[in-house]
Each structure stands twice: as structure tokens, then as C-alpha cells.
Short mmCIF file of C-alpha atoms and ligand atoms in Angstrom, two decimals:
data_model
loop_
_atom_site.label_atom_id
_atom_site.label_comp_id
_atom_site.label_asym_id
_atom_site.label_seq_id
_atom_site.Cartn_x
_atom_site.Cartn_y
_atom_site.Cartn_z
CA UNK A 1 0.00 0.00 0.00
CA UNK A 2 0.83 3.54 -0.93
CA UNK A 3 2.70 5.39 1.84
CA UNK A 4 2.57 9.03 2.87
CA UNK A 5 5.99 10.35 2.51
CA UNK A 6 7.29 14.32 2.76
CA UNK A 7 10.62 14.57 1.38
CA UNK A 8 13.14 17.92 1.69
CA UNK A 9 16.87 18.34 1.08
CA UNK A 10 19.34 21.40 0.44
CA UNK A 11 21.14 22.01 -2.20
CA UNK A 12 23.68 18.81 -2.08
CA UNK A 13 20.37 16.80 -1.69
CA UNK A 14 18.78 18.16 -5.03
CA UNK A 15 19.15 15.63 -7.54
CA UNK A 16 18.90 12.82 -5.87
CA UNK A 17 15.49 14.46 -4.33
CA UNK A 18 14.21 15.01 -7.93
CA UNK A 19 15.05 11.27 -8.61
CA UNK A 20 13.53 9.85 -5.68
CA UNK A 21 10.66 12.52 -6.23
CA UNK A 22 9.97 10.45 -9.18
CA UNK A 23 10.86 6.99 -8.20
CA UNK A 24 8.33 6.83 -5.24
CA UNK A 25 5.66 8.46 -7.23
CA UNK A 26 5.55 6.03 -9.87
CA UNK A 27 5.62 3.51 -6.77
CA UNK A 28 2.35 4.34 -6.15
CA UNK A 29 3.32 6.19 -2.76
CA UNK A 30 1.74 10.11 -2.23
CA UNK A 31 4.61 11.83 -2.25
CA UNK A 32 4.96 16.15 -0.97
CA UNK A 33 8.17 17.38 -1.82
CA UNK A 34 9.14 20.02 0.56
CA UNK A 35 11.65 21.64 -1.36
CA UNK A 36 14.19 23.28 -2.19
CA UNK A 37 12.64 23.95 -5.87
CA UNK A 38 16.31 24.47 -7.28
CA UNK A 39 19.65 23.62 -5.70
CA UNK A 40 20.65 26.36 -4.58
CA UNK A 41 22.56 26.90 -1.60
CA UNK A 42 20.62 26.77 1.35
CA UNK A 43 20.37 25.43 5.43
CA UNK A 44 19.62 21.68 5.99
CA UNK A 45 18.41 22.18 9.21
CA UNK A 46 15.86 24.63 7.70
CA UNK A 47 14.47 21.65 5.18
CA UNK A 48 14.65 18.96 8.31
CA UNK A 49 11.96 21.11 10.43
CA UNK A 50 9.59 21.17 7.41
CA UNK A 51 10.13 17.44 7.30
CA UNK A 52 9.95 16.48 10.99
CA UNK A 53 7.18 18.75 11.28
CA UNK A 54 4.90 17.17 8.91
CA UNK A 55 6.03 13.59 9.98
CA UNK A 56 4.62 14.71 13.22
CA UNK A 57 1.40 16.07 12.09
CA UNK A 58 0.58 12.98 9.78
CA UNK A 59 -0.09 9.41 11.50
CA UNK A 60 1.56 6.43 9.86
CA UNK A 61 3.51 9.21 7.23
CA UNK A 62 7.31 8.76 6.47
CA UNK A 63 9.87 11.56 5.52
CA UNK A 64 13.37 11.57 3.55
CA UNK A 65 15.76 14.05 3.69
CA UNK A 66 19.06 14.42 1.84
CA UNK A 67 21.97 16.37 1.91
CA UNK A 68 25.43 15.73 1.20
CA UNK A 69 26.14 13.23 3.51
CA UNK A 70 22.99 12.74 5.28
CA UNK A 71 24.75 13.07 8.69
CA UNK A 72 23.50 16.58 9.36
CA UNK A 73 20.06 16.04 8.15
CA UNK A 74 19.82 12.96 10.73
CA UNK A 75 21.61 15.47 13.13
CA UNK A 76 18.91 17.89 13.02
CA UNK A 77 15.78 15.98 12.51
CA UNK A 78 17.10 14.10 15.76
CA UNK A 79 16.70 17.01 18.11
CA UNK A 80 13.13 16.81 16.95
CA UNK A 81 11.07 14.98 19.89
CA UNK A 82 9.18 11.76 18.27
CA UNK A 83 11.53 11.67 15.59
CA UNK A 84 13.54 8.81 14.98
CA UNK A 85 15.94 9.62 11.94
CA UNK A 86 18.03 7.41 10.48
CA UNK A 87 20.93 7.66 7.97
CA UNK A 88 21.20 4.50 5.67
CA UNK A 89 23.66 3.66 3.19
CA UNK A 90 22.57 0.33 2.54
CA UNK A 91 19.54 -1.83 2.50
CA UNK A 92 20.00 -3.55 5.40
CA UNK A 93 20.34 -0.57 7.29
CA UNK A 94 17.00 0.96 5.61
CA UNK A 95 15.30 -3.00 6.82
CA UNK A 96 16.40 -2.67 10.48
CA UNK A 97 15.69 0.60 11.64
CA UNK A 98 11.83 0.37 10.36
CA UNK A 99 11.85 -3.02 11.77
CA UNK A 100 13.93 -2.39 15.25
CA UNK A 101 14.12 1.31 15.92
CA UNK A 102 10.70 2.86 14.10
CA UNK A 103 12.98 5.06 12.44
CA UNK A 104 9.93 7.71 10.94
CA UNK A 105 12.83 9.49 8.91
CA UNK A 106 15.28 7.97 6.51
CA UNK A 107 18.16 10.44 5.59
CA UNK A 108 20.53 9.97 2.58
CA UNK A 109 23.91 11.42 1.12
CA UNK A 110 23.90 12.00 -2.22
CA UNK A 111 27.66 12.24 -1.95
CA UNK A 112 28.09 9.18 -0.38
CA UNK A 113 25.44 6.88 -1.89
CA UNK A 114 24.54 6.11 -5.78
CA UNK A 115 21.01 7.00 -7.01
CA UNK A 116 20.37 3.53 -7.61
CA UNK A 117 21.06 2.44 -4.08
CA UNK A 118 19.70 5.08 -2.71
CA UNK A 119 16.02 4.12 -4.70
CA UNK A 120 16.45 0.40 -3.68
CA UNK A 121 17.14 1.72 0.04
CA UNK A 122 13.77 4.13 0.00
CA UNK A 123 11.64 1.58 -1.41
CA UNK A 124 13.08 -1.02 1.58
CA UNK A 125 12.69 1.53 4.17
CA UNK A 126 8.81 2.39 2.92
CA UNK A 127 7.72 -1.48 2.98
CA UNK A 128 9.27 -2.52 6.01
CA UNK A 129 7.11 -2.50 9.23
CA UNK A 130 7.85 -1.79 12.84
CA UNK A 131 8.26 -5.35 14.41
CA UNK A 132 7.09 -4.23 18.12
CA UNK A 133 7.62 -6.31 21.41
CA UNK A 134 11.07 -5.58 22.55
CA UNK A 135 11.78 -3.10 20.03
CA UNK A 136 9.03 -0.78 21.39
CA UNK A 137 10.49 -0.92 25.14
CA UNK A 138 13.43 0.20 23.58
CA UNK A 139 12.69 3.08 21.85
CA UNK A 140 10.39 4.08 24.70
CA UNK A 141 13.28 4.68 26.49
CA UNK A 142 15.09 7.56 24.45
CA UNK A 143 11.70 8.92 22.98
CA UNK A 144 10.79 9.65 26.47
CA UNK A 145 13.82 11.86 26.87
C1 RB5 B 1 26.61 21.12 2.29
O1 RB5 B 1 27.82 21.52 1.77
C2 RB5 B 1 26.83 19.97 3.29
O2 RB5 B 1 27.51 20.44 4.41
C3 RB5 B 1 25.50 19.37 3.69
O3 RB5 B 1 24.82 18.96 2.56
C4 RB5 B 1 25.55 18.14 4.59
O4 RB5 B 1 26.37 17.15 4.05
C5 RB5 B 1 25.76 18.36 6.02
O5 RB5 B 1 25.78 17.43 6.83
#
């Protein structure tokens, strides 16, 4: 089933936010791209809050957010209480943070990670489901904080 997904980056996000823009559309997701409309230079931490905000206002709705390296997207959104952001450069990553930590946010580096791998790792992270049980006691214990 089609997920809800908001997506941002800055400008060393763009590209690979047009392609997974695309991708995820055509994957029959509903998909709100948050900007920026051209990549030019501008504040990731600025593009997280629009994310993080929206996650938080939609039930059961994903975000993605790139930047160069994903590390200060995941840095930011992470301050954000009831978000769980998570930087992936593989599948497996993308698998066990739905699956084990609820991630809610999936950031990417489009300097670190091939468009390609980067699609395969979105569409993993939007089909994988939150397993529960012990997982939930765990992340009970930082989202509390
Ligand atoms: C922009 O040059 C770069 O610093 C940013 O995209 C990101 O990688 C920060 O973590």
C-alpha cells in the first residue's frame, strides 16, 4: 500500500530528491516534496523542520531528507522529539531501523550513496514494518527523553 511520505533536502540533496521525487511516485506512494525547488545553496536544518514537522502532524507518514552526507540532516531531525531519523547507506540498514528502531525518517547522502542504491534503500525503508515487542520498550526509552 501507498505510503505518505514528505521529502526535503538542500542544495547537495537536489538531484537525488528530484530522482527519488519520481521513483516513489511512480511507486504508487503520495509523495509532498518540501523543497528546495532548485539547488541552490541553502540550510539543511531549515528543510529537516519542514520534514519532521509534517512527519509529526501525519499518522503512519514517512519523511526523507538528503543532503550531502545525510549526517547533518539525521543530526537535526534528531533534536526533533518523536523523531527517529536514520541515515542508511545500505539496504540492510534501511530493513532494520523500520523493523527495530521505528525510524519515521530515513536520511541519505547524495555524496556518499549512488542514485540507484539510494532508490532500492527508500523503497526497503517504505515497505518494512515496525516489528514491536522488545523493540518498542526500547525506543520508549530515548523517545521519552
Ligand atoms: C553542504 O555543503 C553539506 O555540508 C551538507 O549537505 C551536509 O552534508 C551536512 O551534513
Amino acid at each position: 500500500m501507498g505510503k505518505k511520505v514528505f521529502l526535503a533536502s538542500d542544495h547537495a540533496g537536489f538531484s537525488l530528491k528530484s530522482a527519488l521525487c519520481e521513483h516513489l511516485k511512480e511507486q504508487g506512494h503520495e509523495v509532498y516534496d518540501l523543497g528546495p525547488e532548485q539547488a541552490i545553496s541553502c540550510d539543511y536544518p531549515n528543510s529537516a523542520f519542514k520534514v519532521t514537522d509534517k512527519v509529526l502532524e501525519n499518522e503512519d507518514s514517512l519523511g526523507i531528507l538528503i543532503c550531502g552526507t545525510g549526517i547533518g540532516m539525521s543530526m537535526a531531525a534528531n533534536k526533533v522529539k518523536g523523531i527517529r531519523a536514520a541515515l542508511a547507506t545500505c539496504e540492510f540498514h534501511a530493513k532494520a531501523t523500520r523493523q527495530h528502531n521505528n525510524a519515521n525518517v530515513l536520511c541519505l547522502g547524495e555524496r556518499v550513496t549512488g542514485v540507484g542504491v539510494a532508490l532500492g534503500i527508500a523503497d526497503i525503508f517504505l515497505n518494512t514494518e515496525f516489528e514491536g515487542g522488545r523493540h518498542l520498550r526500547r525506543i520508549e526509552l530515548f523517545d521519552k527523553m
